[in-house]
Amino acid sequence: MKTHGALYLVATLLLAAPWLLPDYALEVAVQALILALFATAFNLVFAETGLLSFGHAAFFGAGAYASALLMQRASWPYLTTLPAAVLTAGLLALIIGFFSVRTSRIYFTMLTLAFAQLVWAVVHKWYAFTGGDNGITGLHPGALWGDVRALYYLALALFALGFALVRMLHHSPFGYALRAIRDNPARAEAVGLSPFGYLLAAFSFSGALAGAAGFLQVAWQRSAFPDFLYWTKSAEAIIAAILGGAQALFGPALGSLVFVELGAFVQARTEYWPLVLGLVLLALVLFLPRGLAGLGGRRARG
Amino acid sequence: MLAVSGVRKNFYGFTALDGVELHVEPGSFHALVGPNGAGKTTLFNVIVGRYRPDAGEVRLAGKRITGWPTHRVVRSGLGISFQRAQAFLSMSVLDNVTLAVLAQEGLTRNGLRPLANFPEARSKARELLDWVGLEERTHEPAESLPLGDLKRVDIAMALAGMPRLLLLDEPLAGLSRSERREMVRFIEELLRGLGLTLLFTEHDTEAVLRLADRITVLHQGRVLAEGTPDEIKNDARVIEAFLGE
């Protein structure tokens, strides 16, 4: 009952936020929701399969560029580019995953990083198609999505949907199979599970969700930039997941909220945000290895 | 039930298995023994599809399974329990076995319904845990179990698909004397009762002589002798090989 009460409170606050917060704070909240969706997608692979992807920016960026290019070149209305963004990101994840999920641990991490940097390099240099390092700017998501409140609700809806899907997978036999493969690949094979297919499916799905986050970023910034695919973007998801607690379903979202809000707060006052972030991460790893969710007790899984 | 013929396996010039023959009769308990390095583990890994043999073939109930990947072999009637008892430590005992049951039924691709809402697999898992005597511990996290109980979880998982043949790799390894006695009794009662065919390796000679109907002795990658426990006990070559070490 206690957890249900807390859940209703959080849901009410999230729904009421546009009426409580000034526009600037709402802009920051949208950014937090986008990162929350991105980090939750990343964590589906990280927490359930134990594989640390350092290349999720590629899927975030693929979603963003698919949406931006369709708006700019084919004049698609913003919202109709969502399926294309998700599909493009999912497909890219399928390709990168095909070569990566067979490898383990550090090799997986390095390979996903290398693939993502490769995609970044292409986007960064291909002026004729992606606009190169100028990006794609001056996009008009339309009157409705230009309004920060509407965009907030769109981001909230997509985050809620993504979270619900990840939660559903977590509790399903598929989620258990992923964790079995993570816990003990040899035993998983010996109960009849073939790891490759499960890992590839999880990775592709995670990539598709990251693409939805990239799609949101386009409306928020009215542009798409190669930065979206740069490795620091991947690092944001990793930091958010670890900050909030990767072993809790809501951990990455919690971490995203703290990361974005704290970042906005500190950056408004000093130029030393990376230093503050470093100290926060250091304190966290030393004193709270399970992240902020670890404060809520040992078995804080939704 | 299981027929291994002419199996040969080389590792970088070292011959681990050199034309091994092994026939396990349906309903029998068959022990595979030999000193360390004799090729027992390699043979196990060839049977379960972890290694592809350089020559020879493996048949399970007449079907050629040589070179099949492990997950496919397992779903064709072979149950595997490892030497180092292995369970999925992040899950409860019941979830471990439920997952094994669902995997056998090909239901682990389902990402929509919670695992707890598969009542048939759930009750099958409870029944398996009942068989191995863990019905009281179903909701405990697997990581909290002592080794002897983990081995039982492992065996329950190996039985999830009602295998024709069960492979046990050193079921007594790491157990105390009293746990060993209990495990031997458990294997006898449960697996005989189920009418299972069993192929196992074990270093504990006493346990081997008590459990096995037939024994195959491996030595330097070859079958040195094969026979009933009495025949093996008195076989001059076996005595020489073991004492001559």
XYZ file of C-alpha atoms in Angstrom:
547
model
C 0.000 0.000 0.000
C 2.818 2.324 0.895
C 4.483 1.926 -2.483
C 1.146 2.450 -4.246
C 0.661 5.705 -2.371
C 4.104 6.905 -3.410
C 3.408 5.894 -7.000
C 0.180 7.923 -7.134
C 1.932 10.901 -5.628
C 4.717 10.772 -8.214
C 2.232 10.290 -11.063
C 0.128 13.234 -9.876
C 3.175 15.474 -9.580
C 4.370 14.477 -13.047
C 0.963 15.184 -14.556
C 0.540 18.483 -12.716
C 4.078 19.762 -13.356
C 3.154 21.996 -16.356
C 0.752 23.916 -14.101
C 3.218 24.181 -11.244
C 6.474 25.001 -12.978
C 7.532 28.096 -14.914
C 8.443 27.565 -18.583
C 12.176 27.450 -17.978
C 11.845 24.737 -15.351
C 9.533 22.848 -17.645
C 12.146 22.945 -20.417
C 14.563 21.340 -17.983
C 11.923 18.781 -16.998
C 11.456 17.791 -20.650
C 15.207 17.286 -20.920
C 15.066 15.108 -17.794
C 12.255 13.009 -19.279
C 14.162 12.538 -22.541
C 17.239 11.383 -20.668
C 15.037 9.194 -18.459
C 13.679 7.390 -21.518
C 17.181 7.101 -23.003
C 18.726 5.812 -19.772
C 15.867 3.373 -19.155
C 16.391 2.008 -22.662
C 20.148 1.712 -22.073
C 19.572 0.006 -18.746
C 17.395 -2.695 -20.297
C 20.604 -4.057 -21.789
C 22.892 -3.078 -18.913
C 20.838 -4.431 -16.007
C 19.134 -7.427 -17.593
C 22.005 -8.801 -19.664
C 24.966 -7.348 -17.776
C 26.412 -5.948 -21.020
C 27.605 -2.350 -20.817
C 26.862 -0.633 -24.121
C 28.978 2.419 -24.768
C 27.280 2.989 -28.095
C 23.699 3.886 -27.302
C 24.232 7.425 -28.562
C 24.159 5.943 -32.082
C 20.552 4.842 -31.565
C 19.553 8.097 -29.893
C 21.095 9.953 -32.833
C 19.626 7.629 -35.447
C 16.149 8.345 -34.078
C 16.831 12.068 -33.998
C 18.242 12.236 -37.534
C 15.510 10.030 -38.996
C 12.950 12.413 -37.569
C 14.846 15.590 -38.511
C 15.600 14.473 -42.075
C 12.012 13.460 -42.754
C 10.795 16.804 -41.464
C 13.371 18.815 -43.387
C 13.448 16.948 -46.685
C 10.045 15.298 -46.954
C 8.096 17.829 -44.880
C 6.573 15.114 -42.719
C 4.644 16.444 -39.724
C 6.713 15.948 -36.578
C 4.590 13.316 -34.879
C 4.405 11.064 -37.937
C 8.186 10.676 -37.895
C 8.053 8.763 -34.606
C 7.600 5.280 -36.121
C 10.429 5.985 -38.577
C 12.706 7.187 -35.778
C 12.029 4.098 -33.664
C 12.410 1.773 -36.622
C 15.656 3.344 -37.862
C 17.202 3.191 -34.414
C 16.005 -0.386 -33.886
C 17.392 -1.468 -37.234
C 20.767 0.132 -36.557
C 20.815 -1.641 -33.176
C 20.013 -4.912 -34.902
C 23.024 -4.479 -37.190
C 25.445 -3.317 -34.500
C 24.080 -5.892 -32.062
C 24.553 -8.687 -34.568
C 28.298 -8.124 -34.440
C 28.541 -7.117 -30.786
C 26.356 -9.309 -28.561
C 28.453 -12.399 -29.279
C 31.396 -10.786 -27.559
C 31.538 -10.405 -23.827
C 32.264 -7.776 -21.233
C 34.958 -5.289 -22.204
C 34.961 -6.384 -25.855
C 31.262 -5.697 -26.119
C 31.759 -2.265 -24.578
C 34.642 -1.383 -26.897
C 32.865 -2.703 -29.978
C 29.660 -0.759 -29.328
C 31.761 2.350 -28.704
C 33.661 1.832 -31.952
C 30.493 1.308 -34.006
C 28.848 4.380 -32.508
C 31.883 6.565 -33.176
C 31.897 5.270 -36.732
C 28.271 6.310 -37.212
C 29.073 9.646 -35.580
C 31.978 10.206 -37.987
C 29.724 9.556 -40.979
C 27.030 11.944 -39.734
C 29.655 14.514 -38.815
C 31.251 14.579 -42.300
C 28.428 13.844 -44.695
C 27.472 17.456 -45.424
C 25.316 16.634 -48.442
C 22.938 14.454 -46.471
C 23.152 15.139 -42.740
C 24.476 18.672 -42.868
C 27.749 17.521 -41.338
C 28.857 19.348 -38.241
C 26.325 22.106 -38.901
C 23.590 19.652 -38.083
C 20.012 20.159 -39.167
C 18.568 23.342 -37.750
C 15.488 25.480 -37.988
C 13.007 22.646 -37.733
C 9.390 23.451 -36.964
C 7.673 20.758 -35.008
C 4.377 22.574 -35.569
C 2.372 24.939 -33.412
C 1.328 22.289 -30.916
C 4.719 20.639 -30.280
C 6.367 24.035 -30.247
C 4.544 24.606 -26.973
C 6.626 23.348 -24.077
C 3.597 22.026 -22.181
C 2.461 19.871 -25.057
C 6.005 18.645 -25.574
C 6.239 17.851 -21.863
C 3.156 15.652 -22.053
C 4.437 13.945 -25.198
C 7.757 13.223 -23.474
C 5.958 12.033 -20.352
C 3.729 9.718 -22.404
C 6.652 8.217 -24.318
C 8.694 7.793 -21.157
C 5.755 6.143 -19.370
C 5.215 3.817 -22.312
C 8.906 2.938 -22.527
C 9.111 2.356 -18.786
C 5.993 0.157 -18.855
C 7.449 -1.930 -21.690
C 10.785 -2.380 -19.912
C 8.955 -3.310 -16.715
C 6.786 -5.806 -18.581
C 9.858 -7.429 -20.123
C 11.570 -7.519 -16.750
C 8.826 -9.657 -15.231
C 8.260 -11.866 -18.283
C 9.958 -15.173 -19.096
C 11.979 -13.246 -21.683
C 13.370 -10.998 -18.934
C 14.158 -14.009 -16.756
C 15.900 -15.648 -19.710
C 18.055 -12.531 -20.154
C 19.047 -12.548 -16.496
C 19.721 -16.288 -16.650
C 22.118 -15.645 -19.540
C 23.695 -12.825 -17.521
C 23.999 -14.892 -14.322
C 25.405 -17.967 -15.987
C 25.584 -18.359 -19.768
C 26.702 -21.997 -19.649
C 23.807 -23.021 -17.407
C 21.395 -20.997 -19.518
C 22.413 -22.989 -22.582
C 22.083 -26.187 -20.597
C 18.439 -25.434 -19.792
C 17.806 -24.912 -23.502
C 18.297 -21.183 -24.030
C 20.345 -19.952 -26.972
C 21.894 -16.679 -25.751
C 22.455 -14.940 -29.094
C 18.820 -14.490 -30.074
C 17.788 -13.203 -26.656
C 20.651 -10.736 -26.438
C 20.110 -9.458 -29.961
C 16.369 -8.990 -29.394
C 16.974 -7.105 -26.139
C 19.667 -4.944 -27.711
C 17.519 -4.058 -30.731
C 14.511 -3.246 -28.589
C 16.665 -1.090 -26.334
C 18.039 0.708 -29.390
C 14.526 1.361 -30.691
C 13.517 2.939 -27.369
C 16.653 5.089 -27.421
C 15.524 6.220 -30.878
C 12.250 7.453 -29.376
C 14.299 9.566 -26.960
C 16.250 11.010 -29.898
C 12.953 11.794 -31.619
C 11.924 13.874 -28.588
C 15.249 15.674 -28.517
C 14.597 16.988 -32.044
C 11.443 18.777 -30.942
C 13.066 20.096 -27.800
C 16.046 21.563 -29.659
C 14.324 22.074 -33.046
C 17.527 20.712 -34.498
C 19.659 17.608 -34.757
C 23.411 17.697 -34.220
C 26.210 15.137 -34.567
C 26.714 15.598 -30.810
C 23.666 13.406 -30.348
C 25.767 10.471 -31.539
C 28.981 11.359 -29.760
C 30.276 9.067 -27.036
C 29.566 11.632 -24.324
C 25.865 11.137 -25.080
C 26.273 7.411 -24.365
C 28.049 8.347 -21.161
C 25.046 10.404 -20.035
C 22.862 7.296 -20.075
C 25.494 5.316 -18.194
C 25.928 8.037 -15.566
C 22.167 8.405 -15.111
C 21.730 4.655 -14.676
C 24.541 4.365 -12.156
C 23.530 7.543 -10.341
C 19.962 6.320 -9.860
C 20.804 2.656 -9.411
C 20.930 0.249 -12.338
C 19.414 -2.607 -10.352
C 16.136 -0.770 -9.794
C 13.718 -0.382 -12.696
C 13.107 3.281 -11.868
C 16.808 3.882 -11.053
C 17.840 5.295 -14.459
C 14.837 7.658 -14.493
C 15.635 8.851 -10.979
C 19.276 9.303 -11.946
C 18.261 11.270 -15.055
C 16.133 13.635 -13.015
C 18.963 14.308 -10.576
C 21.574 14.545 -13.337
C 19.606 17.065 -15.417
C 18.234 19.141 -12.530
C 21.536 19.260 -10.709
C 23.295 20.083 -13.961
C 20.933 22.972 -14.675
C 21.275 24.255 -11.130
C 25.057 24.106 -11.035
C 25.584 25.418 -14.564
C 23.482 28.474 -13.777
C 25.942 29.335 -11.002
C 29.378 28.099 -11.932
C 31.303 26.781 -14.894
C 32.549 23.821 -12.879
C 29.713 21.384 -13.596
C 32.031 18.556 -14.716
C 33.948 18.945 -11.445
C 30.765 18.796 -9.374
C 29.547 15.816 -11.372
C 32.849 14.058 -10.816
C 32.637 14.598 -7.065
C 29.028 13.398 -6.953
C 29.922 10.240 -8.876
C 32.922 9.627 -6.678
C 30.853 9.950 -3.514
C 28.214 7.712 -4.991
C 30.536 4.900 -5.978
C 32.251 5.039 -2.591
C 29.247 5.365 -0.310
C 26.206 4.278 -2.286
C 27.221 1.654 -4.854
C 23.610 0.759 -5.601
C 22.830 4.338 -6.537
C 20.120 6.573 -5.132
C 17.611 3.721 -5.362
C 19.831 1.890 -2.874
C 18.640 4.354 -0.238
C 15.182 2.842 -0.481
C 16.199 -0.591 0.775
C 17.780 -3.698 -0.610
C 15.107 -5.043 -2.905
C 13.935 -1.864 -4.522
C 12.686 -3.377 -7.737
C 9.367 -2.405 -9.261
C 19.988 -44.678 -25.273
C 23.288 -42.953 -25.838
C 25.786 -44.237 -28.373
C 29.185 -42.636 -28.740
C 31.291 -44.181 -31.456
C 34.800 -43.520 -32.675
C 34.958 -40.086 -31.078
C 38.257 -38.335 -31.517
C 39.181 -34.871 -30.291
C 42.483 -33.053 -30.623
C 43.533 -29.820 -28.987
C 46.494 -28.218 -30.720
C 48.170 -31.533 -31.326
C 47.216 -33.055 -27.975
C 44.864 -36.007 -28.367
C 42.251 -35.695 -25.622
C 39.959 -38.395 -26.997
C 41.258 -41.158 -29.207
C 38.440 -43.208 -30.706
C 36.136 -43.470 -27.707
C 33.195 -45.898 -27.703
C 30.444 -45.613 -25.134
C 27.046 -47.266 -25.052
C 24.579 -46.430 -22.346
C 21.701 -48.911 -22.087
C 18.189 -47.535 -21.471
C 17.339 -47.493 -17.770
C 20.904 -48.113 -16.630
C 23.183 -46.077 -14.389
C 26.450 -45.749 -16.230
C 29.580 -44.332 -14.618
C 32.447 -42.768 -16.470
C 35.652 -42.898 -14.436
C 39.328 -42.309 -14.906
C 42.157 -40.235 -13.517
C 42.298 -36.491 -14.097
C 43.172 -35.752 -17.694
C 41.739 -39.066 -18.917
C 39.231 -37.235 -21.109
C 36.037 -37.468 -19.028
C 35.277 -33.777 -19.175
C 36.144 -33.576 -22.862
C 33.811 -36.469 -23.593
C 31.053 -34.773 -21.590
C 31.554 -31.598 -23.542
C 31.404 -33.506 -26.832
C 28.141 -35.171 -25.794
C 26.495 -31.906 -24.703
C 27.614 -30.130 -27.869
C 30.116 -27.783 -26.361
C 32.916 -29.317 -28.437
C 32.608 -30.628 -31.943
C 34.516 -33.909 -32.278
C 37.153 -34.223 -35.012
C 35.807 -37.672 -35.873
C 33.094 -40.030 -34.746
C 29.473 -39.499 -33.828
C 27.084 -39.183 -30.919
C 23.562 -40.577 -31.045
C 20.809 -39.966 -28.547
C 17.958 -42.469 -28.766
C 19.044 -43.219 -32.321
C 19.146 -39.579 -33.417
C 22.483 -38.196 -34.543
C 23.255 -35.160 -32.365
C 26.942 -34.717 -33.205
C 27.869 -31.054 -33.333
C 24.448 -29.779 -32.272
C 24.584 -26.693 -30.054
C 23.924 -27.341 -26.377
C 20.531 -25.660 -26.229
C 19.289 -27.903 -29.016
C 20.679 -31.102 -27.493
C 19.012 -30.199 -24.212
C 15.665 -29.798 -25.864
C 15.962 -33.195 -27.534
C 15.917 -35.189 -24.324
C 19.236 -34.701 -22.585
C 19.318 -33.290 -19.053
C 22.570 -31.752 -17.844
C 23.728 -31.054 -14.324
C 27.147 -29.564 -13.881
C 30.042 -30.393 -11.635
C 29.977 -26.992 -10.019
C 26.365 -26.695 -9.016
C 24.993 -23.860 -11.011
C 21.811 -21.944 -10.637
C 20.765 -18.453 -11.612
C 21.714 -16.704 -8.419
C 19.671 -13.547 -8.918
C 16.420 -15.523 -8.823
C 14.416 -17.497 -6.316
C 14.630 -21.288 -6.288
C 11.150 -21.567 -7.793
C 11.917 -19.025 -10.547
C 15.037 -20.984 -11.486
C 13.079 -24.157 -12.063
C 10.080 -22.383 -13.621
C 12.427 -20.823 -16.164
C 13.902 -24.238 -16.972
C 10.393 -25.655 -17.496
C 9.396 -22.725 -19.737
C 12.625 -23.063 -21.725
C 11.814 -26.707 -22.446
C 8.368 -25.689 -23.659
C 9.758 -22.912 -25.847
C 7.889 -20.224 -23.909
C 10.844 -18.083 -22.849
C 10.435 -15.801 -25.864
C 7.256 -14.501 -24.308
C 7.881 -10.937 -23.206
C 4.305 -9.964 -22.443
C 3.087 -12.049 -19.534
C 4.752 -12.151 -16.098
C 6.600 -15.390 -15.376
C 4.484 -15.792 -12.240
C 1.371 -16.025 -14.442
C 2.293 -19.314 -16.070
C 0.387 -21.581 -13.682
C 1.188 -24.862 -15.452
C 4.933 -24.237 -15.531
C 4.705 -23.033 -11.941
C 3.070 -26.212 -10.691
C 5.417 -28.369 -12.744
C 8.332 -26.552 -11.118
C 6.830 -27.091 -7.673
C 6.485 -30.784 -8.433
C 10.145 -30.990 -9.505
C 11.220 -29.205 -6.331
C 9.068 -31.617 -4.385
C 10.957 -34.514 -5.984
C 14.330 -33.131 -5.003
C 13.115 -32.329 -1.489
C 13.222 -28.546 -1.697
C 9.505 -27.816 -1.434
C 10.157 -25.813 1.737
C 12.668 -23.495 0.102
C 10.906 -22.499 -3.100
C 10.828 -18.780 -2.363
C 14.341 -18.396 -1.058
C 16.866 -16.631 -3.279
C 19.102 -19.221 -4.925
C 22.190 -17.376 -3.695
C 21.284 -18.152 -0.075
C 21.308 -21.951 -0.515
C 24.114 -24.235 0.681
C 25.968 -26.198 -2.004
C 24.118 -29.460 -1.411
C 20.766 -27.756 -1.983
C 22.081 -25.889 -5.024
C 22.967 -29.247 -6.543
C 19.383 -30.331 -6.003
C 18.099 -27.186 -7.721
C 20.490 -27.941 -10.551
C 19.151 -31.497 -10.840
C 15.553 -30.249 -10.703
C 16.382 -27.926 -13.618
C 18.027 -30.780 -15.509
C 14.830 -32.830 -15.066
C 12.554 -30.030 -16.289
C 12.205 -31.484 -19.765
C 11.684 -35.071 -18.564
C 14.947 -36.079 -20.238
C 15.579 -39.550 -21.636
C 19.117 -39.327 -20.378
C 20.525 -37.381 -17.459
C 24.177 -36.354 -17.325
C 25.613 -35.681 -13.882
C 29.155 -34.379 -13.740
C 30.650 -35.229 -10.351
C 27.473 -34.938 -8.297
C 29.400 -35.402 -5.036
C 32.201 -32.915 -5.637
C 32.552 -30.365 -2.868
C 30.157 -32.083 -0.473
C 30.919 -33.195 3.083
C 30.848 -36.873 4.042
C 27.327 -36.779 5.381
C 26.095 -34.734 2.434
C 27.667 -37.287 0.114
C 25.798 -40.165 1.713
C 22.601 -38.219 1.471
C 23.206 -37.346 -2.174
C 23.941 -40.964 -3.102
C 20.705 -42.065 -1.432
C 18.876 -39.236 -3.154
C 20.193 -40.181 -6.599
C 19.333 -43.831 -6.055
C 15.823 -43.234 -4.805
C 14.757 -40.437 -7.092
C 16.347 -41.390 -10.372
C 15.727 -45.124 -10.067
C 12.178 -44.311 -9.104
C 11.763 -42.228 -12.235
C 13.266 -44.974 -14.378
C 15.819 -42.538 -15.795
C 18.934 -43.432 -17.688
C 21.939 -41.882 -16.023
C 25.456 -41.175 -17.189
C 27.717 -39.740 -14.512
C 31.326 -39.086 -13.632
C 32.574 -39.278 -10.078
C 35.885 -39.504 -8.246
C 34.392 -41.149 -5.156
C 35.042 -44.842 -5.907
C 32.765 -46.104 -3.163
C 29.840 -44.099 -4.550
C 30.575 -45.253 -8.096
C 30.585 -48.904 -7.097
C 27.350 -48.471 -5.226
C 25.426 -46.506 -7.862
C 26.626 -47.821 -11.200
C 25.253 -50.747 -13.197
C 28.074 -50.386 -15.670
C 31.380 -48.565 -15.590
C 33.523 -47.274 -18.420
C 37.129 -46.518 -17.522
C 38.879 -43.855 -19.555
C 42.630 -43.572 -19.614
C 44.678 -41.222 -21.764
C 41.766 -40.555 -24.062
C 40.907 -44.200 -24.640
C 38.493 -46.691 -23.167
C 40.634 -48.889 -20.950
C 37.881 -51.194 -19.744
C 34.128 -51.495 -19.607
C 31.966 -53.759 -17.478
C 29.990 -54.272 -14.301
C 31.378 -52.885 -11.040
C 32.627 -56.354 -10.065
C 34.423 -56.861 -13.367
C 36.048 -53.439 -13.189
C 37.144 -53.852 -9.584
C 39.092 -56.975 -10.541
C 40.399 -55.846 -13.902
C 44.186 -56.058 -13.910
C 44.642 -53.218 -16.430
C 42.480 -50.888 -14.382
C 44.349 -51.681 -11.190
C 47.635 -51.098 -12.934
C 46.528 -47.832 -14.507
C 45.242 -46.411 -11.246
C 47.974 -47.640 -8.956
C 50.684 -47.002 -11.518
C 49.961 -43.264 -11.524
